[in-house]
Coordinates of C-alpha atoms and ligand atoms in Angstrom, one line a residue:
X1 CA -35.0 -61.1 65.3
X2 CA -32.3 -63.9 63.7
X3 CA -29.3 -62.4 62.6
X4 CA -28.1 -62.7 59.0
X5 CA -24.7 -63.8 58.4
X6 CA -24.1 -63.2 55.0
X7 CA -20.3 -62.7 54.4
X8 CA -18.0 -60.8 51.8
X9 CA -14.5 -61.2 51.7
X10 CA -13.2 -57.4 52.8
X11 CA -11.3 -56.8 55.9
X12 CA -12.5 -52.9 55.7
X13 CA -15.7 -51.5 54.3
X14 CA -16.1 -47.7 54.2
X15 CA -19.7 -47.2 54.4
X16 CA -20.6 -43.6 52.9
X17 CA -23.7 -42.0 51.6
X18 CA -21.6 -41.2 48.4
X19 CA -19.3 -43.2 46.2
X20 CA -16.4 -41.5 45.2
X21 CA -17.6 -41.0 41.9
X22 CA -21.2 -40.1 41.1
X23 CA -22.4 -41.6 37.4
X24 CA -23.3 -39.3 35.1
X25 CA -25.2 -41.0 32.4
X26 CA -25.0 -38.9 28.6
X27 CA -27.9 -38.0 26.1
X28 CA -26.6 -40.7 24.3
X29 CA -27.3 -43.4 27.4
X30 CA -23.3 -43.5 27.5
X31 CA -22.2 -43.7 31.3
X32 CA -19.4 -41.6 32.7
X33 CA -17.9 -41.2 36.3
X34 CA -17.2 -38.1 37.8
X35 CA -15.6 -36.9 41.2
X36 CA -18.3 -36.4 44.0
X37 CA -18.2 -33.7 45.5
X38 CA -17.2 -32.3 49.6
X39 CA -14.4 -33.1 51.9
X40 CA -15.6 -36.6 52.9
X41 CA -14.4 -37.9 49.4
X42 CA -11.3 -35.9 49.4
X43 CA -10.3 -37.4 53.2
X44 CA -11.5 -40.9 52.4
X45 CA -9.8 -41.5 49.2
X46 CA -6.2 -42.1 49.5
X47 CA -7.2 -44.2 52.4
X48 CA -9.0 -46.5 50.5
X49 CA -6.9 -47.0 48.0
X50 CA -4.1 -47.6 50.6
X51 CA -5.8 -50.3 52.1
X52 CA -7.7 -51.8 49.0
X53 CA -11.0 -52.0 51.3
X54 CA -14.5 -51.6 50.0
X55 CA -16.4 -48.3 49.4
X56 CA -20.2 -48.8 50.1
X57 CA -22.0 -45.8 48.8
X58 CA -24.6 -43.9 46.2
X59 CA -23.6 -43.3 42.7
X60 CA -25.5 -39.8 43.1
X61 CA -28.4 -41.0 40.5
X62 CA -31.8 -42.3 41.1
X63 CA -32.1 -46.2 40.6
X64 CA -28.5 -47.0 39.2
X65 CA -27.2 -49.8 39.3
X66 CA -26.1 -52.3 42.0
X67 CA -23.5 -54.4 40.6
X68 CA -20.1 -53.9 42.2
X69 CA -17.5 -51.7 40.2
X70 CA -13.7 -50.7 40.0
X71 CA -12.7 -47.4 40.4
X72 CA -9.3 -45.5 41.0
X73 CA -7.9 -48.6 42.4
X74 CA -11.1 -48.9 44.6
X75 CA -13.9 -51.7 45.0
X76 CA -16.8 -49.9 44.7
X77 CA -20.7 -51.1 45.6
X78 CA -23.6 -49.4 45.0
X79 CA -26.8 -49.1 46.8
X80 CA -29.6 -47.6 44.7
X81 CA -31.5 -44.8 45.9
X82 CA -35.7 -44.2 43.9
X83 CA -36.3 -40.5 42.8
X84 CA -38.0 -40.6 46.1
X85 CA -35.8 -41.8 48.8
X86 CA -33.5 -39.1 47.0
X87 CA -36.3 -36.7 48.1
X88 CA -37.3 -37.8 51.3
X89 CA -34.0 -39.3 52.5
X90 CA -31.2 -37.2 51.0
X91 CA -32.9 -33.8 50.3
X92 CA -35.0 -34.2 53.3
X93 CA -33.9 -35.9 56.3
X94 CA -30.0 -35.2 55.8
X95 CA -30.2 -32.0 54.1
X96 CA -33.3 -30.3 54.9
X97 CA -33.1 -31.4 58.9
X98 CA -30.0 -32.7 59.9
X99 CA -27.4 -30.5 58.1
X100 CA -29.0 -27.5 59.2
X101 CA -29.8 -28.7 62.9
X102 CA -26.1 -29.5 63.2
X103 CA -24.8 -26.1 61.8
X104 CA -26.2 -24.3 64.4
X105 CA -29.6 -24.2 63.0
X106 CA -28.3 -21.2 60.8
X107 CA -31.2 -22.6 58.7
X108 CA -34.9 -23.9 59.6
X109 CA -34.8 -27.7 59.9
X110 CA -37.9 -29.5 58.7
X111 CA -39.4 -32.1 60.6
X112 CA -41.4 -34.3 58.6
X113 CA -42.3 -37.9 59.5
X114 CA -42.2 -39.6 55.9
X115 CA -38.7 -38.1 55.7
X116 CA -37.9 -39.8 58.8
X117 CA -39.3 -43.0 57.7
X118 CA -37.3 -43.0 54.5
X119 CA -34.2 -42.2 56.5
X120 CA -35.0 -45.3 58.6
X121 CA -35.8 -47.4 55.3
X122 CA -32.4 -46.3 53.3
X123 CA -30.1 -46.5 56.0
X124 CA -31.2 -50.0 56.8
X125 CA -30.3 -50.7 53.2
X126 CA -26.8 -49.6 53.4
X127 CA -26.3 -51.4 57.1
X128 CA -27.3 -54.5 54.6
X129 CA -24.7 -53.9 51.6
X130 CA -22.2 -53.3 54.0
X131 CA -23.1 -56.9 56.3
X132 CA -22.6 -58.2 52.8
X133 CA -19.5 -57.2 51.8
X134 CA -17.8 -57.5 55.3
X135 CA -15.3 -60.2 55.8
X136 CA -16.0 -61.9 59.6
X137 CA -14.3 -59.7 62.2
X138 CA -13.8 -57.2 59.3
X139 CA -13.9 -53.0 60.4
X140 CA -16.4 -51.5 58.9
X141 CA -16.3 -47.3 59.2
X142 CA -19.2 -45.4 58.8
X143 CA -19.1 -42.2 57.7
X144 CA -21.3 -39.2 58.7
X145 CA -24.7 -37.8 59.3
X146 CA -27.1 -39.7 56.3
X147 CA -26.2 -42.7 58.3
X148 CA -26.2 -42.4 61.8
X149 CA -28.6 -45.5 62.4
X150 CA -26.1 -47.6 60.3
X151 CA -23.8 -49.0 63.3
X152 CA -27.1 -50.4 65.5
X153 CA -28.5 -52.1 62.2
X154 CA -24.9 -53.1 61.1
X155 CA -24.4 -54.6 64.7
X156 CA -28.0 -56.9 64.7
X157 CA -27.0 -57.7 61.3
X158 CA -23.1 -58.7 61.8
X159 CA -21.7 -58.9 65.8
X160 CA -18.9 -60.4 64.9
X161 CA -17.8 -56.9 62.9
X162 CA -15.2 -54.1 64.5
X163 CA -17.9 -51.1 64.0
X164 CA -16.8 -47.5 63.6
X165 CA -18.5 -44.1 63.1
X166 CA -17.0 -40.8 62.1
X167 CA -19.1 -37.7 61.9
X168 CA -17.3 -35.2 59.4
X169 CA -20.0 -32.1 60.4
X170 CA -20.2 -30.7 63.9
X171 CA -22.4 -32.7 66.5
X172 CA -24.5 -29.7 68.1
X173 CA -25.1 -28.4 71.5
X174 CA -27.4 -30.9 73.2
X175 CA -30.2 -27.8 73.7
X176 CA -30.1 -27.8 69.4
X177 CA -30.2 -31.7 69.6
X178 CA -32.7 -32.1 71.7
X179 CA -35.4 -30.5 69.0
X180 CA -35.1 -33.4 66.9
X181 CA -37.8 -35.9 68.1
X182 CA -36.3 -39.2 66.8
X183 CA -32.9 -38.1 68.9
X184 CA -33.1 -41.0 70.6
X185 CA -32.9 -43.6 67.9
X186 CA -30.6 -41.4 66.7
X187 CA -28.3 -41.7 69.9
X188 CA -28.9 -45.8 69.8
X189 CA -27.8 -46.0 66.3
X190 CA -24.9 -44.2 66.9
X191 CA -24.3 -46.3 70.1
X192 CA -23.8 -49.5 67.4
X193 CA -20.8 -48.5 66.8
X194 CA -16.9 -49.4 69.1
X195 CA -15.8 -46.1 68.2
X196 CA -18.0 -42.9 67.7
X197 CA -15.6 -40.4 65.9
X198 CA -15.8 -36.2 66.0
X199 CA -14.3 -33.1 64.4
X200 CA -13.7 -31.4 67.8
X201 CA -13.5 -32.2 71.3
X202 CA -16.9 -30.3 72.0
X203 CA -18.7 -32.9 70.0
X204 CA -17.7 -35.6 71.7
X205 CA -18.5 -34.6 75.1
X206 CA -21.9 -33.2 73.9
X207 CA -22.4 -36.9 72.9
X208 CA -21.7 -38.6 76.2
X209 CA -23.3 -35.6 78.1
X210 CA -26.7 -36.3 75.8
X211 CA -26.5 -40.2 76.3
X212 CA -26.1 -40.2 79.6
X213 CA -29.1 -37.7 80.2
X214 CA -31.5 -39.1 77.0
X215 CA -30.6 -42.9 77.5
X216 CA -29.4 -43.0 81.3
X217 CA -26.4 -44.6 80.3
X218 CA -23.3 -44.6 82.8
X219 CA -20.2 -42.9 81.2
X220 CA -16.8 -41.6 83.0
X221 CA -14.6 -39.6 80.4
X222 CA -14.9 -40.6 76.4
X223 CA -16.4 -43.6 77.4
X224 CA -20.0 -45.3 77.7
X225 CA -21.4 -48.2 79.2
X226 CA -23.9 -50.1 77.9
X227 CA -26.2 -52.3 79.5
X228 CA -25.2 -55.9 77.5
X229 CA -21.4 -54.8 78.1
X230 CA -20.3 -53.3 75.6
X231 CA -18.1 -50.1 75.9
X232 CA -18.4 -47.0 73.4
X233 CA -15.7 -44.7 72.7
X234 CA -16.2 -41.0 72.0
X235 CA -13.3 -39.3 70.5
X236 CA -12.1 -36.4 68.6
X237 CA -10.3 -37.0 65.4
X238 CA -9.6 -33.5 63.7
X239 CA -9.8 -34.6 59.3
X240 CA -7.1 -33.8 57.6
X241 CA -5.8 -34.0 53.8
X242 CA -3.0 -35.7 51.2
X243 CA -0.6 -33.3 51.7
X244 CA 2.0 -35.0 50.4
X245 CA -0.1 -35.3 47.3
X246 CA -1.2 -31.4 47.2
X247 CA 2.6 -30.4 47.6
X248 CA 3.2 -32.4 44.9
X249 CA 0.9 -30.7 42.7
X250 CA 1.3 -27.3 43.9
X251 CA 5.2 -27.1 42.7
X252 CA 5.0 -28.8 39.3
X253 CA 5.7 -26.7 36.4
X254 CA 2.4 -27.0 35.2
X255 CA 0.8 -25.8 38.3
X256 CA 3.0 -23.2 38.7
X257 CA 2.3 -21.9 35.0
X258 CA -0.8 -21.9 35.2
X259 CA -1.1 -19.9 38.5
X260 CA 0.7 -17.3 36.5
X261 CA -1.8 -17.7 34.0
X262 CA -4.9 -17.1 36.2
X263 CA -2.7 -13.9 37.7
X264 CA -2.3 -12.2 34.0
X265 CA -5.4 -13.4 32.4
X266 CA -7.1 -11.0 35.8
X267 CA -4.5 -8.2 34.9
X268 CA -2.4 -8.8 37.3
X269 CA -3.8 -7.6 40.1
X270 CA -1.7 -6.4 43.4
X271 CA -3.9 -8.5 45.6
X272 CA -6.0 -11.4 44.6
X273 CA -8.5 -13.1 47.4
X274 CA -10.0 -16.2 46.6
X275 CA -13.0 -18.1 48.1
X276 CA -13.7 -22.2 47.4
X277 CA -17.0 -23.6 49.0
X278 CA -20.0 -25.8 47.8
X279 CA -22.7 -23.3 47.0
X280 CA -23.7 -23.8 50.6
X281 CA -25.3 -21.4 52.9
X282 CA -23.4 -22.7 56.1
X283 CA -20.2 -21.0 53.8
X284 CA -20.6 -17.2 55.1
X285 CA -20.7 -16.8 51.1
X286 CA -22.9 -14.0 51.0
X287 CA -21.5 -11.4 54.2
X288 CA -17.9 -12.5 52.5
X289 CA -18.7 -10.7 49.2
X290 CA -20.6 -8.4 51.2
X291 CA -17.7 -7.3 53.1
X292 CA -15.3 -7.9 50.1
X293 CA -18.1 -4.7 48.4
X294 CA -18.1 -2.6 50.9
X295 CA -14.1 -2.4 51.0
X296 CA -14.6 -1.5 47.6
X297 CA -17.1 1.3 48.3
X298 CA -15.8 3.0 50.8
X299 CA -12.1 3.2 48.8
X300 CA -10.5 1.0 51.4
X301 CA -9.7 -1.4 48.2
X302 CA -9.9 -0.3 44.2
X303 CA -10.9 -2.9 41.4
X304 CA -7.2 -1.7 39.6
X305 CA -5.7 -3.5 42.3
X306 CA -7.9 -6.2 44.0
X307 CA -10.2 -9.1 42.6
X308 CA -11.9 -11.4 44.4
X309 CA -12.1 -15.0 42.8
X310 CA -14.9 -17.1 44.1
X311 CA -15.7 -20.7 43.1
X312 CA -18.4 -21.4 44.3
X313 CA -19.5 -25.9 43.2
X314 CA -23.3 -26.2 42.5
X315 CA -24.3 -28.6 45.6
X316 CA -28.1 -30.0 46.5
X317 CA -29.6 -27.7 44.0
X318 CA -33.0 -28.7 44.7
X319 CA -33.5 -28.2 48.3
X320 CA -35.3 -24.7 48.4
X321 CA -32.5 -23.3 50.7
X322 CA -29.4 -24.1 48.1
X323 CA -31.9 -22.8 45.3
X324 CA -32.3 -19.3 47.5
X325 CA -29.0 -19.1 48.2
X326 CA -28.0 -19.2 44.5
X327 CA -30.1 -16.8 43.5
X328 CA -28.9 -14.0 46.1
X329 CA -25.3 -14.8 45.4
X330 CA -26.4 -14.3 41.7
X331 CA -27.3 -11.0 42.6
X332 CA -25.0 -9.6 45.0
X333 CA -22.4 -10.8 42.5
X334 CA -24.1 -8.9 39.7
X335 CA -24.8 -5.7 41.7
X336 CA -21.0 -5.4 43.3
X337 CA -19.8 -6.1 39.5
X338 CA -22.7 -3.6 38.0
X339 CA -21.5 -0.9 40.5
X340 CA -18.0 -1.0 41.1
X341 CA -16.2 -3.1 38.1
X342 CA -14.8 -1.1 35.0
X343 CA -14.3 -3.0 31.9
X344 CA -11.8 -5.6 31.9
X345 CA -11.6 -5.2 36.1
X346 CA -15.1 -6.9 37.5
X347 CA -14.1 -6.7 41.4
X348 CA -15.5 -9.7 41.9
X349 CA -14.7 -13.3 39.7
X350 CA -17.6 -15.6 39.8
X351 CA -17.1 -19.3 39.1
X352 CA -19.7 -21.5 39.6
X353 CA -18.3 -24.8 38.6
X354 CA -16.1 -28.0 39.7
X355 CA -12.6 -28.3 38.6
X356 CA -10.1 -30.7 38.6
X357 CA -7.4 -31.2 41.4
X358 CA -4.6 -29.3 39.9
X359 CA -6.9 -26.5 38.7
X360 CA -7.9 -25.9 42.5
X361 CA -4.0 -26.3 43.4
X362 CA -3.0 -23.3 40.7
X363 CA -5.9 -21.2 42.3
X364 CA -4.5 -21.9 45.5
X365 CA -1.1 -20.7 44.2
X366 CA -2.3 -17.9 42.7
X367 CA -4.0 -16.2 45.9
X368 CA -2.3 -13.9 47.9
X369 CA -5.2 -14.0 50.5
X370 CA -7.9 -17.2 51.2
X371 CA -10.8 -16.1 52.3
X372 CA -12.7 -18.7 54.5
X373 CA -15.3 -17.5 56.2
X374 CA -17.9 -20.7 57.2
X375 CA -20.5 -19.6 59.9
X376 CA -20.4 -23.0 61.1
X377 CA -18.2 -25.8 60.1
X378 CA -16.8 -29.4 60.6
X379 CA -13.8 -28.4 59.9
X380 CA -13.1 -27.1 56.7
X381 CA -10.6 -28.4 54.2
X382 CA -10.0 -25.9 52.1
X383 CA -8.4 -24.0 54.4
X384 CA -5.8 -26.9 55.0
X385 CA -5.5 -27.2 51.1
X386 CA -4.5 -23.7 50.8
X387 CA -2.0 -23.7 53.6
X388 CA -0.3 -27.2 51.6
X389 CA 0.0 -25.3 48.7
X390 CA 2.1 -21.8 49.6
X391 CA 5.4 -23.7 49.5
X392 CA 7.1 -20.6 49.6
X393 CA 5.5 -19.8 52.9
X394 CA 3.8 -16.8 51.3
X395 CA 0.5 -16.0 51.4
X396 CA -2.1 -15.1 53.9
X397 CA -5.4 -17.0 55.4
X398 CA -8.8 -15.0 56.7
X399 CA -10.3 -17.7 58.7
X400 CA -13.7 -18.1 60.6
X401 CA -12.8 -18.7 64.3
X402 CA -16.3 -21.3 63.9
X403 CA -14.7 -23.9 61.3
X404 CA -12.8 -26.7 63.2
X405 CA -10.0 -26.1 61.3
X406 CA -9.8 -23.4 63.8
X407 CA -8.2 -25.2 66.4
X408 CA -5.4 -25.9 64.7
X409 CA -4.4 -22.7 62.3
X410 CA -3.8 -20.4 64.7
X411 CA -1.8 -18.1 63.1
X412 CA -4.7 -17.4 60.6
X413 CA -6.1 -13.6 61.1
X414 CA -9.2 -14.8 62.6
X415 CA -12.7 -13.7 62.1
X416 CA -16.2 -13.5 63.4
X417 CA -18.0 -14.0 60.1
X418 CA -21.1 -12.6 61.6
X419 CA -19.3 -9.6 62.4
X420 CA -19.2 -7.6 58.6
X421 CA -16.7 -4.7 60.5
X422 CA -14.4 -7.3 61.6
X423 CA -14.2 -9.6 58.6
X424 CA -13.0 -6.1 56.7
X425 CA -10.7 -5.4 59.3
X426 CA -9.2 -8.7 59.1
X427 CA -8.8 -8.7 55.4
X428 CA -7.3 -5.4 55.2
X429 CA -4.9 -6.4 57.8
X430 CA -4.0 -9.1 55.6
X431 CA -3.4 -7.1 52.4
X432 CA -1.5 -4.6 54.5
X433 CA 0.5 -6.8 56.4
X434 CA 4.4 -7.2 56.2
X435 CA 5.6 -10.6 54.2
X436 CA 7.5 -10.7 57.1
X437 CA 4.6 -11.4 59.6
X438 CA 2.7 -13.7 56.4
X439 CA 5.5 -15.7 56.4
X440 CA 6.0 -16.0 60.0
X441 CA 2.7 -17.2 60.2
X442 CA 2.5 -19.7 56.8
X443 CA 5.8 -21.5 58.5
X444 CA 3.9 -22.5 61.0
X445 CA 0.8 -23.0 60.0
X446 CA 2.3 -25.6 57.4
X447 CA 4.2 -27.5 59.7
X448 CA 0.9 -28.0 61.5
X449 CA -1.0 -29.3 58.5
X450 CA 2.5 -31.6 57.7
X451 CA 2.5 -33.0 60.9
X452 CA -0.9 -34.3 60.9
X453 CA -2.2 -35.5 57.4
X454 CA -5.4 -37.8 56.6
X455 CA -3.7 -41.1 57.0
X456 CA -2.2 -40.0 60.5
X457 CA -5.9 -39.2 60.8
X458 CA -7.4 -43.0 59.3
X459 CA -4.7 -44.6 61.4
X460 CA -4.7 -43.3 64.2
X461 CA -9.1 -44.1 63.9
X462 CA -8.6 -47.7 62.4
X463 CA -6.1 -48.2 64.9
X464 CA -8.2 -47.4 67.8
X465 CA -11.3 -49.3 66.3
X466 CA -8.6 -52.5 66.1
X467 CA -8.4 -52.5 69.9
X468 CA -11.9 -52.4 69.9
X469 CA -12.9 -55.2 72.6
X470 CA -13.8 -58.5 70.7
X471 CA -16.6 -59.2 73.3
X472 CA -19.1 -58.5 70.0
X473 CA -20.4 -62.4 70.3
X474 CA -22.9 -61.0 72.9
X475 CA -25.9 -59.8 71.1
X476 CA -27.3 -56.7 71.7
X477 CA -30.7 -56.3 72.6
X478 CA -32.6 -55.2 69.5
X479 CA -33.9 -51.9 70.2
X480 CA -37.5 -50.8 68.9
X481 CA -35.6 -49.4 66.0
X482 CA -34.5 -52.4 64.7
X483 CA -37.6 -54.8 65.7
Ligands
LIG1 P1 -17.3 -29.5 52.4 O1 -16.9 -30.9 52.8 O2 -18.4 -28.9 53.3 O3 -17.7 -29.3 51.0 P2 -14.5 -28.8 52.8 O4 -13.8 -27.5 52.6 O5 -14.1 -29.6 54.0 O6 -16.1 -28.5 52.7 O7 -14.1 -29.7 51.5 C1 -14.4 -29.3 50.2 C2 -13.5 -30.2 49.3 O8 -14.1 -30.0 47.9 C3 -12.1 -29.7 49.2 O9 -11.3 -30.8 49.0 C4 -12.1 -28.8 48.0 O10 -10.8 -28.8 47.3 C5 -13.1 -29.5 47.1 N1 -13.7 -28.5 46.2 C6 -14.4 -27.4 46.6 N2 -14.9 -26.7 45.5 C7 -14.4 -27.4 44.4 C8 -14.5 -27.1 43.0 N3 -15.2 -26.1 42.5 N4 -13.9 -28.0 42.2 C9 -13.2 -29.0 42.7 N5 -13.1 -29.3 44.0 C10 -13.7 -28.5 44.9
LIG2 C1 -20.0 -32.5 53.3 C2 -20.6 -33.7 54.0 C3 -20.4 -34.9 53.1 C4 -21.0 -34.7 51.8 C5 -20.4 -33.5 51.1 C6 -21.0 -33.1 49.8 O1 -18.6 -32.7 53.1 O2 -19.9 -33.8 55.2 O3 -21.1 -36.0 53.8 O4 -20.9 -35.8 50.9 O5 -20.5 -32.4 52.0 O6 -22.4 -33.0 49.9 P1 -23.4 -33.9 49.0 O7 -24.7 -33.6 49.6 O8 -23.2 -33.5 47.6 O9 -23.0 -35.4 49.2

């Protein structure tokens, strides 16, 4: 196989399933951008824009568009996905077998080999847009789990290129793994990168453990060795967010009115807990609510002084899963509000739409308790957002103990969220507890989140892919992947 040395003229090229924006195109055939959707976006953006580099990604329709656009500040290229690539490569592969087999297969993947193939197929076209675009010796960072065989390609495509990977969902035990049977082209692809970057430490050390026992290849620490040479790293790069940005927000007047606003217009309650997830069903959506009820029930909580607000953003609403999901929510909403809500005081606030940034930072404001309850999770910005936002060190986080963010927000009170009993404990400790202990524990969990934002998080990733040993003029052998 000859390589292809097309060239672009940009020194870094995120490479993402999603563009920033997706385009939403009108009854009237006008076309209008809207923010995507999920963490990756609200990570990668600032970046972006602080460096000027390229964006590679999907515009979220089926067979937009490929002509490069301007964004936000951001160079923007487009690679078309057909009604069914969307099916077989996004709502299959990445959503209906990878996503769950990474969240602790908390739902069945599918294994089906036409979804495989299209997986193959799509993510060949991005490693192509993004060999295009790529200045020589550019970095190129590729993000997450749709495009894990993008580095190998990238690298037969483009050896001069500085190749990273950062996976934003959890990398799974290697007994998990191990189920999916293309997991060793997955490994390889992944293995095309300098620089293969995780949420937490586990998931880089159940990626050396698997390549050394799948591929046989020698490793010692975070590193691998490869056969032509080369040398991988595996690292662990806990995400982050703008917090400078959120801070911002979160004490303008505006904001600030308007948190008051969502307070009154729920009549003032004593206690308001607030949830904010993609309708997803790795969230712990359903036993939170559940939990939230059965306070209600048992008189440990009373609608005249507790609400629960949850916004909930419509996401991949036509894998069966998501569709499921909806639907239960639907109804555990409806029966908690038929049963236990009195008129003008539903116990539980239902919102199932996408808002803009400083309507998120007024709910954030506005809740004296943040519920965030994931059964499995990379790491979970939300929880981070909500921390930014109580300037006045107020405030109180339920946290599962299974999201990354974990790790680092200690002081949260911490749940099991397969354990209902605990999860009410936990938030009944919170509404009880002193403001004393809530803002012991706020202090500190915001000067963790201000000591470590997402450009300590791109730089200190970019800057480890720079050092990235320019011995990329050897060609690596192409694999039977990429034959
Ligand atoms: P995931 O990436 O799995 O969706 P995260 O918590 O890491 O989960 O990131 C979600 C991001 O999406 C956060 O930045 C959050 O503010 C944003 N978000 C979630 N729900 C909404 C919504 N309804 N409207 C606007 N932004 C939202
Ligand atoms: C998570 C994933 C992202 C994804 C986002 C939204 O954050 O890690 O890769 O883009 O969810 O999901 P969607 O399927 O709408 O892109």
């Amino acid at each position: 196989m000859t390589s292809t040395r097309t060239q672009g003229d940009h020194d870094l090229v995120v490479v993402a399933n999603r563009l920033p924006v997706d385009r939403v195109v009108g009854e009237d055939g006008e076309t209008t951008w809207r923010r995507s959707p999920g963490g990756l976006v609200t990570a990668l953006e600032p970046i972006i824009q602080q460096y000027d580099g390229a964006w590679v990604g999907w515009d979220g329709g089926s067979d937009g568009p490929e002509e490069p656009l301007e964004q936000g500040g951001m160079h923007l290229f487009p690679v078309a996905l057909s009604p069914q690539e969307i099916e077989e490569f996004y709502e299959g592969f990445s959503n209906g077998t990878l996503w769950p087999l990474y969240h602790d297969v908390v739902a069945k993947p599918g294994f089906h080999r036409e979804w495989w193939d299209s997986y193959v197929t799509v993510n060949r076209r991005f490693a192509e847009r993004a060999a295009a675009e790529a200045a020589d010796k550019a970095l190129v960072w590729v993000q997450d789990y749709q495009l894990q065989l993008v580095p190998a390609m990238l690298r037969e495509l483009r050896p001069d290129l500085r190749i990273g990977f950062f996976l934003h969902i959890p990398f799974p035990p290697s007994e998990l793994f191990v189920q999916l049977p293309w997991r060793s082209q997955i490994l390889e692809g992944l293995l095309g990168a300098d620089l293969v970057g995780f949420q937490r430490r586990g998931g880089a050390q159940n990626f050396v453990r698997l390549v050394r026992q799948r591929l046989g290849h020698k490793t010692h620490k975070d590193l691998i060795y490869l056969e032509d040479g080369r040398t991988v790293a595996a690292e662990c790069f806990p995400i982050s967010i703008d917090v400078a940005e959120l801070e911002k927000l979160s004490v303008s007047d505006p904001v600030a009115e308007r948190a008051q606003q969502i307070r009154s217009q729920l009549g003032e309650p004593r206690k308001l807990l607030l949830g904010v997830d993609r309708l997803d069903y790795t969230k712990g959506i359903y036993d939170r609510l559940r939990a939230f009820g059965e306070l209600l029930e048992e008189g440990a909580l009373s609608v005249e002084d507790a609400v629960f607000v949850q916004v909930a953003t419509p996401s991949r609403e036509r894998v069966d899963e998501y569709r499921r999901l909806r639907d239960e929510i639907d109804r555990l909403v409806g029966r908690i509000n038929g049963d236990l809500g009195r008129i003008g005081r539903p116990a539980i606030s239902y919102l199932h739409s996408s808002y803009p940034r400083d309507e998120m930072a007024a709910l954030y404001r506005a809740a004296d308790i943040m519920v965030v309850t994931p059964l499995r999770d990379g790491m979970n910005l939300v929880a981070k957002e909500y921390v930014a936002c109580r300037h006045r060190d107020d405030g109180a986080l339920v946290l599962s103990e299974f999201a990354g963010a974990a790790d680092e927000l200690k002081q949260a009170f911490m749940v099991n969220p397969y354990d209902i009993n605990g999860m009410k404990a936990a938030i009944l400790e919170a509404v009880d507890a002193p403001p004393k202990d809530l803002t012991k524990r706020m202090k500190a969990m915001r000067k963790t989140v201000r000591s470590h934002d997402v450009s300590d998080w791109a730089e200190e990733f970019i800057g480890m892919l720079k050092q990235a040993r320019p011995d990329h003029r050897k060609r690596l052998r192409p694999s039977k992947l990429l034959a």
